[in-house]
Coordinates of C-alpha atoms in Angstrom, one line a residue:
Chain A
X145 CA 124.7 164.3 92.6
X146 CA 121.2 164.2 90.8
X147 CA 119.5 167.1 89.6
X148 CA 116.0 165.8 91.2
X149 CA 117.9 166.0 94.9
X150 CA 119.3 169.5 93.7
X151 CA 116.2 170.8 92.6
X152 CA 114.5 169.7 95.4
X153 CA 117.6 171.8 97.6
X154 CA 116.2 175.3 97.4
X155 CA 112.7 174.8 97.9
X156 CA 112.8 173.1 101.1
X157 CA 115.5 175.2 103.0
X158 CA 112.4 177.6 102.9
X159 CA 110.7 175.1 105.4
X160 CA 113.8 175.5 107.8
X161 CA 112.2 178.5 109.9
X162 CA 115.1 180.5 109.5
X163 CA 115.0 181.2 113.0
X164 CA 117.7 179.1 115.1
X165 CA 120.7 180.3 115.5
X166 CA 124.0 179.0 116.7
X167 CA 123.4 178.2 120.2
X168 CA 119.5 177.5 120.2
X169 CA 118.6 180.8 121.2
X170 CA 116.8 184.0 119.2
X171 CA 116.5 187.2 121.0
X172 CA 113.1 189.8 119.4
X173 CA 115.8 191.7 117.7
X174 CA 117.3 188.8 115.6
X175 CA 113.3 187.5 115.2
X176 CA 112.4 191.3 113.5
X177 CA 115.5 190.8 111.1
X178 CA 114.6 187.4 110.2
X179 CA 111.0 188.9 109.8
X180 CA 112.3 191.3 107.5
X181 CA 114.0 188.5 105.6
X182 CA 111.2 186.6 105.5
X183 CA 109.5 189.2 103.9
X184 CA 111.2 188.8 100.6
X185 CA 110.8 185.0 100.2
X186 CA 108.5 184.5 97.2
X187 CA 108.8 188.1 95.9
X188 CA 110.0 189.5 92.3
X189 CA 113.0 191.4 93.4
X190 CA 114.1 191.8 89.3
X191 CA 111.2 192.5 87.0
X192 CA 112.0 192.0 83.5
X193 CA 115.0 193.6 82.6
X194 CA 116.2 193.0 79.0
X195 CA 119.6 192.7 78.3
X196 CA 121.9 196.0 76.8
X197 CA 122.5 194.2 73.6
X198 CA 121.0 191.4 71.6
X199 CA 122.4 188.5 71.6
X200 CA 124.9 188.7 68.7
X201 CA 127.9 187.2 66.9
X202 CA 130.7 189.3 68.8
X203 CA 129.8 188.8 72.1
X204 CA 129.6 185.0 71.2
X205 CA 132.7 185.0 69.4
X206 CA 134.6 186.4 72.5
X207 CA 132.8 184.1 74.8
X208 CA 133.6 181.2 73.1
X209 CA 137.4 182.7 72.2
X210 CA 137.9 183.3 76.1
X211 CA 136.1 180.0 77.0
X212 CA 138.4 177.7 75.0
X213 CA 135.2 176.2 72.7
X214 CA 136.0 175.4 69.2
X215 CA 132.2 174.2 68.4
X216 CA 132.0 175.4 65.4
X217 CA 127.7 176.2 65.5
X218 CA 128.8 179.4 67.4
X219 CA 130.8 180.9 64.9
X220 CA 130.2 179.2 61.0
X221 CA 127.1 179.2 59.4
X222 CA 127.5 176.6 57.5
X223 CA 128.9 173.9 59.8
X224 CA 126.0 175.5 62.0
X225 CA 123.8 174.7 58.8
X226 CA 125.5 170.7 58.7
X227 CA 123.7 170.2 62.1
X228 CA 120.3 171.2 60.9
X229 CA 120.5 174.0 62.5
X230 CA 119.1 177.0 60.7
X231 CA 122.3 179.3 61.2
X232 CA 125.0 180.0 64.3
X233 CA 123.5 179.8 67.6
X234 CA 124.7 180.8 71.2
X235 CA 126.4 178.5 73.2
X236 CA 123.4 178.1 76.0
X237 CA 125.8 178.5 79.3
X238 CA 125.9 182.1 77.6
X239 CA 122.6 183.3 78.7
X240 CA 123.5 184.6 81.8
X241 CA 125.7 187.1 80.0
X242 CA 122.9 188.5 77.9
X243 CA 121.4 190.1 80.4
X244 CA 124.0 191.0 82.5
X245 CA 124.2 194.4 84.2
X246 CA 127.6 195.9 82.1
X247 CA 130.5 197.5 83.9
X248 CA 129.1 201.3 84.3
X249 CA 126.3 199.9 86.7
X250 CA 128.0 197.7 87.9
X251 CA 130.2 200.7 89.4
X252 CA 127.5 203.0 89.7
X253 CA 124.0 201.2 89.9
X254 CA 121.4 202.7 88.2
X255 CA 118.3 204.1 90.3
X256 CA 116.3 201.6 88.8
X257 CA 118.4 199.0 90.6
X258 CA 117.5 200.7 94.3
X259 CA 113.7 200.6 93.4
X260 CA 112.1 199.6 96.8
X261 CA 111.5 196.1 97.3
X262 CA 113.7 195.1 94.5
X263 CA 117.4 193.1 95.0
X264 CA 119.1 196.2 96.0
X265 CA 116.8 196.7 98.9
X266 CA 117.5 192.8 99.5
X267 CA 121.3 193.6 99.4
X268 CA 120.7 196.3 101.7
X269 CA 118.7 194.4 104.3
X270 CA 121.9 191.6 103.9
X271 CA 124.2 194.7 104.1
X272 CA 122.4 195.6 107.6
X273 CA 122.9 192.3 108.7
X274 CA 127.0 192.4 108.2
X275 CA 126.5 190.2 104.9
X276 CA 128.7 192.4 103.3
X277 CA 130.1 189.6 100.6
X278 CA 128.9 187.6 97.8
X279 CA 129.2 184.8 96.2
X280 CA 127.8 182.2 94.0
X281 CA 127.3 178.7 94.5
X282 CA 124.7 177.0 92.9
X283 CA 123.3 177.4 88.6
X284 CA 120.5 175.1 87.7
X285 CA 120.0 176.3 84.1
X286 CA 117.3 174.7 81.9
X287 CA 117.1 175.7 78.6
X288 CA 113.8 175.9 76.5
X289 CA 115.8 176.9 73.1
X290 CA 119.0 177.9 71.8
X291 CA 119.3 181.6 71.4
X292 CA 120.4 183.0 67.6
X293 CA 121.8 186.4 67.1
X294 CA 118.9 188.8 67.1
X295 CA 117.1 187.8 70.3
X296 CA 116.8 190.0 72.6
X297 CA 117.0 188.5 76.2
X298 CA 115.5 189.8 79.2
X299 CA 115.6 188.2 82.9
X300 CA 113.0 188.6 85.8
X301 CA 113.9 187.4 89.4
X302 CA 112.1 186.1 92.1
X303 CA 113.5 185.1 95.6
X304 CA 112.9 181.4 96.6
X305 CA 114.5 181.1 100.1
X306 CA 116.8 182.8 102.5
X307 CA 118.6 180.3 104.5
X308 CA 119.4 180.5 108.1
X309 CA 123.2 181.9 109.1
X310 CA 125.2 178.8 108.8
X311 CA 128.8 178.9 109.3
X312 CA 131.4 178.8 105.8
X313 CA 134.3 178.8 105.3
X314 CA 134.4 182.4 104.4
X315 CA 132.8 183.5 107.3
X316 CA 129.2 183.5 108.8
X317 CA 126.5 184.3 105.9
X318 CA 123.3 182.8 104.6
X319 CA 122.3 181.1 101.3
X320 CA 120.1 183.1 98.8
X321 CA 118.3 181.5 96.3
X322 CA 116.6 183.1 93.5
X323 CA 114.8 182.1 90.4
X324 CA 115.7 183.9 87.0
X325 CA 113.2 183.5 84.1
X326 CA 115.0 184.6 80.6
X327 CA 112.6 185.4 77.9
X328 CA 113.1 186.4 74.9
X329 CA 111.4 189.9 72.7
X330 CA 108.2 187.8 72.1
X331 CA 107.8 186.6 75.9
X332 CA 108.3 183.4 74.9
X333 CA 110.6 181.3 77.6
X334 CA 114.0 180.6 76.6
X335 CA 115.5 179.4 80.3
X336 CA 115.3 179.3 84.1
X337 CA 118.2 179.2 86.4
X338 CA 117.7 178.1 89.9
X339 CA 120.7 180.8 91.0
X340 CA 121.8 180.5 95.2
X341 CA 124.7 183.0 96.1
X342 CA 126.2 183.2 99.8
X343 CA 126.3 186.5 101.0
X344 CA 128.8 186.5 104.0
X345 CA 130.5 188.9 106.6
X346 CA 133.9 188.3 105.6
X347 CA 136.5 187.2 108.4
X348 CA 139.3 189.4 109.4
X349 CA 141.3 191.1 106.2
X350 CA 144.7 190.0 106.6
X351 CA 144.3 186.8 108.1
X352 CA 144.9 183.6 106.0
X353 CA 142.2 182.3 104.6
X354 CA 141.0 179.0 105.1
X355 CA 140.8 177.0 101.3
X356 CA 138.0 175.0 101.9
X357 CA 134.4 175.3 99.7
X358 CA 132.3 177.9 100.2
X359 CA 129.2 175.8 99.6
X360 CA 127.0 174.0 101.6
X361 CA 130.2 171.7 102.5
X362 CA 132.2 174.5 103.7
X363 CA 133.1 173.1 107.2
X364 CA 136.7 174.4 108.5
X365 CA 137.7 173.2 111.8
X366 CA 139.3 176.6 112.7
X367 CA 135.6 178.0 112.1
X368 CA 133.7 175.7 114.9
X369 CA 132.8 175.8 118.3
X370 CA 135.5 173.8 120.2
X371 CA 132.8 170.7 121.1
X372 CA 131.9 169.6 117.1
X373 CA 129.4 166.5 117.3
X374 CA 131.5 163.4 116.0
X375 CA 131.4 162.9 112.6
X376 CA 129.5 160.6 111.2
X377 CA 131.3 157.8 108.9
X378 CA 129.9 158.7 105.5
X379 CA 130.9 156.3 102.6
X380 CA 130.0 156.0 99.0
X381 CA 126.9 153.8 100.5
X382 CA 125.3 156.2 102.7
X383 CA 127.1 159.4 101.3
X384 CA 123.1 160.1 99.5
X385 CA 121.8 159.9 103.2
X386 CA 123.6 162.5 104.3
X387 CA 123.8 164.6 101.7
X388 CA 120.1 164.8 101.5
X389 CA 119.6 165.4 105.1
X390 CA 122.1 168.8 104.3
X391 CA 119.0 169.5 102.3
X392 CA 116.8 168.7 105.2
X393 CA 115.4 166.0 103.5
X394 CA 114.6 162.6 105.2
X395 CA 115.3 159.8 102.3
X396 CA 114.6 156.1 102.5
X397 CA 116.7 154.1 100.3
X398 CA 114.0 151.9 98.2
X399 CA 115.0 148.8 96.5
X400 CA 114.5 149.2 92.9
X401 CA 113.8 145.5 92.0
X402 CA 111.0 144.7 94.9
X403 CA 110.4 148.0 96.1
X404 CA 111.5 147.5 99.7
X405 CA 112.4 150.3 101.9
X406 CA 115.5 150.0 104.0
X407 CA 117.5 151.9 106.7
X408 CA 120.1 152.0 107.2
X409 CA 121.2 152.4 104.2
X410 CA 123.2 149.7 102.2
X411 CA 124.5 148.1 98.7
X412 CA 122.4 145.0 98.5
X413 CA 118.0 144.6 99.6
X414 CA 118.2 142.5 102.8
X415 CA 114.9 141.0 100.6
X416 CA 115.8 140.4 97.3
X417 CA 119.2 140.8 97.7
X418 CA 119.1 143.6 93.9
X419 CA 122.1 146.2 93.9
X420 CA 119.5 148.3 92.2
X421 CA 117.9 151.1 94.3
X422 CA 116.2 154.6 94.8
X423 CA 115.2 156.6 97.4
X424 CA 111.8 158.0 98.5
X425 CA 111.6 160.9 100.7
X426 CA 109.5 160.6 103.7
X427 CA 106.6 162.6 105.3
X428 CA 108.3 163.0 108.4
X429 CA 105.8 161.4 110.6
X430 CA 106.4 158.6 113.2
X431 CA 106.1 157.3 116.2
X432 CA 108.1 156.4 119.3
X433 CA 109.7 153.0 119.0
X434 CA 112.0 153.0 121.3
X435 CA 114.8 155.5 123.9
X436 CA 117.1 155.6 126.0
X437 CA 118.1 158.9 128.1
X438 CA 122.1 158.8 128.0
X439 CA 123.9 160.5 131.1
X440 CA 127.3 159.0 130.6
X441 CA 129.7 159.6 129.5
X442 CA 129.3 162.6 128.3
X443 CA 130.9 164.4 124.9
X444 CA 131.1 168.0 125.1
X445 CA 129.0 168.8 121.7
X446 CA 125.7 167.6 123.7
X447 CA 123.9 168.7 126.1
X448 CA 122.3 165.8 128.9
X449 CA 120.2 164.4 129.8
X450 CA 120.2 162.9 126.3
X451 CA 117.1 161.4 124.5
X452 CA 118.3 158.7 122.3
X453 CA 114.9 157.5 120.4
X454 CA 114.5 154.8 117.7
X455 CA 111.7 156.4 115.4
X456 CA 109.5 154.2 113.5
X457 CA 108.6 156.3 110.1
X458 CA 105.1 156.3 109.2
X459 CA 106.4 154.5 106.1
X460 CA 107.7 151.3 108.6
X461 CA 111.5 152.0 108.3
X462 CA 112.8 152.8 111.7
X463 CA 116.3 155.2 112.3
X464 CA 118.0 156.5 115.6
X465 CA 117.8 159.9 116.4
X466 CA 118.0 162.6 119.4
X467 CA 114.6 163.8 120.7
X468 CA 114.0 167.5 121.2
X469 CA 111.6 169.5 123.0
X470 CA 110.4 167.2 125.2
X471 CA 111.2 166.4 128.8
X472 CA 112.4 162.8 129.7
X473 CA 109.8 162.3 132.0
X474 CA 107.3 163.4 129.4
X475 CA 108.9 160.6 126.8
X476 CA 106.1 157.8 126.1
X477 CA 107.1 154.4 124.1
X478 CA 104.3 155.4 121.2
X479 CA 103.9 159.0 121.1
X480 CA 103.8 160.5 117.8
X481 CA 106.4 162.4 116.3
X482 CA 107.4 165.0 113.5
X483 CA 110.6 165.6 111.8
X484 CA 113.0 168.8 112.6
X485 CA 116.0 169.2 111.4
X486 CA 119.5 169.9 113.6
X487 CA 122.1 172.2 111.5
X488 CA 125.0 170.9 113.9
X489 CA 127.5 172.6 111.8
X490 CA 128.3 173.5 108.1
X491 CA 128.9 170.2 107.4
X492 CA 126.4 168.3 109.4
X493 CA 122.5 168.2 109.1
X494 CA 120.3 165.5 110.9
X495 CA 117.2 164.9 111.7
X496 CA 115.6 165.0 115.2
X497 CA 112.4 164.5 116.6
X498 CA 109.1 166.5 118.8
X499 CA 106.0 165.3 120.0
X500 CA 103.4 165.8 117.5
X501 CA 101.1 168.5 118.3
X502 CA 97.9 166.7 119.5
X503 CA 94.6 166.5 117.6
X504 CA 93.1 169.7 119.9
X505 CA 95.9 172.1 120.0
Chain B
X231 CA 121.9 164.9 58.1
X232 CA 124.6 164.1 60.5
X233 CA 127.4 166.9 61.4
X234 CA 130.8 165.1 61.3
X235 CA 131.7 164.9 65.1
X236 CA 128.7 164.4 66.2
X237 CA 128.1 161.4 68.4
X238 CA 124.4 159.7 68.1
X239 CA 122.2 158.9 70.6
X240 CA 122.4 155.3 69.8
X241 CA 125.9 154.9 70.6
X242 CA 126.3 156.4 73.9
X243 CA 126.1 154.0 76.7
X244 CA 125.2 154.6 80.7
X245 CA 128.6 154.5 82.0
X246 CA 130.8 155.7 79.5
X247 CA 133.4 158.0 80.7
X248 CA 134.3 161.2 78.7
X249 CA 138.1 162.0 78.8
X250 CA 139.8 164.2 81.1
X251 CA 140.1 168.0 80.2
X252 CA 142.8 169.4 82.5
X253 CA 142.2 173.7 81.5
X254 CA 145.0 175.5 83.2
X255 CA 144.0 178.6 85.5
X256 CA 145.5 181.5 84.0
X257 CA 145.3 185.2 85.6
X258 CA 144.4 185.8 82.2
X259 CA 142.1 183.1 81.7
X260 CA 139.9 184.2 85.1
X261 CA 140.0 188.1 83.6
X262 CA 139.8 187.0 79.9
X263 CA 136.1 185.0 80.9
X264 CA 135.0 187.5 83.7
X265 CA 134.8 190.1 80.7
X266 CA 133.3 188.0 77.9
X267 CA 130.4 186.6 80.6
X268 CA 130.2 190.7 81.3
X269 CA 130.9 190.0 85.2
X270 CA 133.0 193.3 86.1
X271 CA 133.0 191.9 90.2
X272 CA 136.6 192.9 91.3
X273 CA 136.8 189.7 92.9
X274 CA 137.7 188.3 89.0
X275 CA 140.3 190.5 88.8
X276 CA 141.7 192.8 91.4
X277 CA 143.9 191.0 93.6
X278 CA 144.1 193.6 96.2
X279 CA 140.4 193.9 96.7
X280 CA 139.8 189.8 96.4
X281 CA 141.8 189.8 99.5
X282 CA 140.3 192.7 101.2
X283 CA 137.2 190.6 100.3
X284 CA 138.1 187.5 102.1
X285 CA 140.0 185.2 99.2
X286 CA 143.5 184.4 98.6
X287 CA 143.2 185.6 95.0
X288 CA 141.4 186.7 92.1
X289 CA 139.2 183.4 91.2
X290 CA 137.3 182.3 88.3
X291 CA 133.6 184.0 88.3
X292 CA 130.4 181.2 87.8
X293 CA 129.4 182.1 84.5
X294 CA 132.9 180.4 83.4
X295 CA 132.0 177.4 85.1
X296 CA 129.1 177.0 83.5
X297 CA 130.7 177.5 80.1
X298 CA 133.7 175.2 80.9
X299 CA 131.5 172.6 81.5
X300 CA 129.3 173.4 78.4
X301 CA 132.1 173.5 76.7
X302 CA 133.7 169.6 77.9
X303 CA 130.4 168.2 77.4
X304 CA 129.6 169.8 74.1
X305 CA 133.1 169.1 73.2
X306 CA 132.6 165.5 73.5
X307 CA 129.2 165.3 72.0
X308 CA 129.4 166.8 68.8
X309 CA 128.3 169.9 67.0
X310 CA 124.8 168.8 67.1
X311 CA 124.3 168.1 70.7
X312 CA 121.6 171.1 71.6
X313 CA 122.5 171.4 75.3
X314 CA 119.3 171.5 77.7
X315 CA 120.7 171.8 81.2
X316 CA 123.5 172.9 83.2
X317 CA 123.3 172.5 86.7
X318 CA 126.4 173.1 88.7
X319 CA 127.1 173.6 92.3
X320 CA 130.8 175.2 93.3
X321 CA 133.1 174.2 96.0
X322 CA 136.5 175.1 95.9
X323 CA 137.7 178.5 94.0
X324 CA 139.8 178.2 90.9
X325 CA 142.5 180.6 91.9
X326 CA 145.3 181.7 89.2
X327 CA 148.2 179.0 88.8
X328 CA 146.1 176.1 89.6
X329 CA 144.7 173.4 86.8
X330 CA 141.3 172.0 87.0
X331 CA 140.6 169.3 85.8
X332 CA 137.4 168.1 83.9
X333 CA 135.6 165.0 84.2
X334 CA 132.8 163.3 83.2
X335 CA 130.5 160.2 82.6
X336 CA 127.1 159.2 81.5
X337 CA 124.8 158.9 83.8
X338 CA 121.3 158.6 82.5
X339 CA 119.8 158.2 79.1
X340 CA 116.2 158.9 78.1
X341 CA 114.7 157.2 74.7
X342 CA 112.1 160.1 74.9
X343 CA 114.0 163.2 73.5
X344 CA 117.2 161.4 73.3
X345 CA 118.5 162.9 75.7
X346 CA 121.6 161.8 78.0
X347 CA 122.5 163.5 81.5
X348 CA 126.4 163.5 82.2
X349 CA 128.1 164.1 85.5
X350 CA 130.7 166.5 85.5
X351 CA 133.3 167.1 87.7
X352 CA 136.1 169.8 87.6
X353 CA 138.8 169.1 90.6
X354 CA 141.7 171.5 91.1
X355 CA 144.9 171.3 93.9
X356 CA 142.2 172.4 96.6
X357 CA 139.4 169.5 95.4
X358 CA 136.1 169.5 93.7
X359 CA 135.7 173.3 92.2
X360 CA 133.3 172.3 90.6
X361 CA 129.7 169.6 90.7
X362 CA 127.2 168.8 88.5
X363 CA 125.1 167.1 85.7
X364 CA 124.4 168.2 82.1
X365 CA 121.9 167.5 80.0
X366 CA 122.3 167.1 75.9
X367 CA 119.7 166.0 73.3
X368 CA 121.9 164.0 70.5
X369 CA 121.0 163.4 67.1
X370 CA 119.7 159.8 66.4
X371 CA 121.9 157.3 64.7
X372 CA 120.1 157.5 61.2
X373 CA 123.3 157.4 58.8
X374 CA 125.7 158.6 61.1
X375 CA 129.4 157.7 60.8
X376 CA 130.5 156.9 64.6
X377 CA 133.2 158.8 65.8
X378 CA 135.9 156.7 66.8
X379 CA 136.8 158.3 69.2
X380 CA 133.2 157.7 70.9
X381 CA 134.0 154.0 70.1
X382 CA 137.0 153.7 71.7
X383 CA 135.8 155.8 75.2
X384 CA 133.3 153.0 75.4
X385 CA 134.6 150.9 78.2
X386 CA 133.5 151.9 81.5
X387 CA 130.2 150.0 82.4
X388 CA 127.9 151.9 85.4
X389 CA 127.5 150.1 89.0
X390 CA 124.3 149.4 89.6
X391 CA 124.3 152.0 92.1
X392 CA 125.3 154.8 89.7
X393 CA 122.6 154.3 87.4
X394 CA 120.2 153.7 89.9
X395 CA 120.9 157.3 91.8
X396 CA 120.8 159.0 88.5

């Protein structure tokens, strides 16, 4: 996985609405909470916050004892020195630790930590909604320097997106994904982490648990409606396609030699016939090629009658999808169309299709 | 100067493949790591409660994962590598008894800032734990011995489709 797709990840899950739930409906209630939710999306819920201790050489010392890692720049100056460095640094997966919280608040949080509007109020709010556990799934670190002993570390946080429930195989819970911005005692930027935790209503104590990711790719059978669409048949030449759609975002595969865009995707340019390639995302936009409304036979995971469209992308490639909110009768060869996105199940994101809105409305 | 160990930018190819690190899941290792990363969560080390919580077990907190990964890809780069990324995502938990096993190849290399992304992936019994790509800045090759080891880890070449996704 490429860290330009995973980057791209949080940012546009904040495009998703948050809003639809598991059967298509939302009642005012749910809309309120999601409201409230909302609310926090692009607010500091951590404001700088520096660490208990400097960073120093026996924290780094047990880090690296417990962590297996014989490089010797953590602990020897002068084999630090050999590299041109100018003395021992800290292994850079370390600067999470620096700043975190320590075991007292972590068993009794400080009041500083229940300021309003801050993370605790965000925990709260998750709390409320039966979101009871947590746990991480996604570190983008990027590191600006390597930290020495002496620098003092201090983290702010700001929340990037809330995701809409989606079903895990921990239980029912929603994706929260925060920015943390380390600096050190100057201000000066040492590293950013793109950090997303799940926080989840755990199932039932006492039942066995289902061993399955808790990530985005956390589908377990035993957690689904009966009717699940049918899987697609993903394979190491499309696996990209899907995986970005999980991200809600519409890829074309582009040819790398002679720049041609294709879909479906595939090994070889049907033009120049180059095993090189990229992908380009699209705007979404389209038009109505061509659709068929299905009646028969029917599968239990849709619901009929069923618009079948071929969508021809503003950018010329054309891909099959289901068309939603409109009325079969209302379907014209032609009409304009934007991308939405269909979270089918834990495992399965695609993209469907509405009318544009017209120039007027 | 050139630490001994250290592998040169000039030497690494797109497609080499870093051996396998297999790190065996220890009770002690998940507590041991929990502490030094400072993560007191009592899903890292009380079994009762990581039940009560919705796991089978205590398992390994995400701050290890980022330094086990640091640590394979540092490992294999040298003492002068200067790590600038670590981006991970986590699927399966790494549960007490289990092994997980690290690898790893290069993906990407950029002549600007000689720096090299590498793919990491750490599977255990239950599959992928853990995703992801790190980034290093390497030393250039001026009057560096190559490690042989680098040499002889040399052999994998990328698909066309690898490098291209990077």
């Amino acid at each position: 996985m490429n860290g330009t797709s995973r980057s791209a990840d949080g940012t546009s899950s904040t495009t998703n609405g948050a809003s639809r739930t598991e059967d298509g409906t939302s009642s005012p209630a749910s809309e309120a909470y999601e409201e409230r939710l909302r609310a926090f999306v692009g607010r500091e819920v951590t404001g700088p916050t520096p660490g208990q201790d400097p960073v120093n050489q026996p924290m780094i010392r047990h880090w690296a004892e417990a962590m297996g890692d014989r490089n010797p720049v953590y602990t020897d100056e002068r084999a630090a020195r050999a590299t041109g460095r100018p003395g021992v640094v800290a292994p850079a997966s370390m600067v999470q630790a620096w700043t975190m919280r320590g075991y007292a608040a972590t068993v009794a949080p400080a009041a500083r930590d229940t300021a309003p509007g801050g993370l605790a109020a965000l925990v709260a709010l998750l709390d409320e909604g039966g979101y009871t556990s947590v746990v991480a799934t996604d570190s983008e670190l990027e590191f600006r320097r390597e930290l020495v002993p002496g620098d003092h570390i201090a983290v702010q946080e700001t929340v990037e997106s809330i995701s809409p429930e989606k079903k895990t195989a921990l239980g029912a819970g929603r994706f929260v994904t925060t920015v943390k911005t380390y600096r050190d005692q100057a201000g000066g930027l040492v590293a950013t982490q793109r950090w997303r935790t799940l926080r989840f209503r755990p199932r039932e104590a006492g039942r066995p648990r289902a061993e399955r990711s808790t990530g985005g790719s956390a589908a377990q059978p035993g957690a689904e409606p009966p009717a699940r669409r049918p899987r697609p048949a993903v394979n190491r030449d499309n696996a990209f396609w899907f995986e970005a759609a999980r991200e809600h975002r519409l890829v074309i595969q582009r040819c790398a030699s002679c720049g041609a865009l294709r879909h479906p995707p595939g090994p070889c340019c049907p033009e120049c016939s180059s095993l090189w390639w990229d992908t380009v995302e699209s705007g979404g936009r389209g038009h109505l090629y061509s659709y068929v409304v299905n009646h028969h036979p029917r599968h239990p995971a849709f619901t009929y009658p069923l618009l079948v469209a071929v969508v021809e992308l503003a950018e010329g490639t054309r891909l099959i999808a289901n068309l939603d909110g409109v009325a079969p009768e209302e379907v014209r060869v032609g009409m304009p169309l934007v991308l939405d996105w269909l979270d089918a199940d834990p495992d399965l994101s695609l993209p469907v299709f509405r009318p544009a809105a017209t120039e007027e409305s | 100067m050139t630490a001994p160990g250290t592998r040169t930018y000039d030497r690494v190819r797109v497609g080499e493949v870093l051996p396998d690190l297999p790190i065996p899941v220890t009770r002690t290792l998940i507590v041991a790591t929990a502490l030094a990363s400072r993560d007191y969560q009592d899903v890292h080390h009380d079994p009762d409660l990581a039940r009560e919580r919705g796991s089978r077990d205590i398992f390994m907190n995400i701050l290890t994962s980022n330094g086990l990964v640091d640590r394979y890809v540092t490992e294999w780069a040298g003492p002068a590598a200067v790590v600038e990324a670590i981006r991970i995502r986590l699927g399966v938990p790494n549960h007490p008894g289990d092994t997980m096993v690290l690898t790893g190849a290069v993906t990407a290399k950029t002549d600007e800032g000689r720096r090299v992304e590498i793919a990491v992936r750490g599977t255990n019994s239950l599959g992928a734990h853990v995703t992801g790509t790190v980034a290093v800045r390497l030393p250039s090759t001026g009057g560096a011995s190559p490690d042989t080891a680098a040499a002889s880890a040399s052999t994998a070449t990328a698909s066309p489709d690898t490098a291209a996704a990077s």
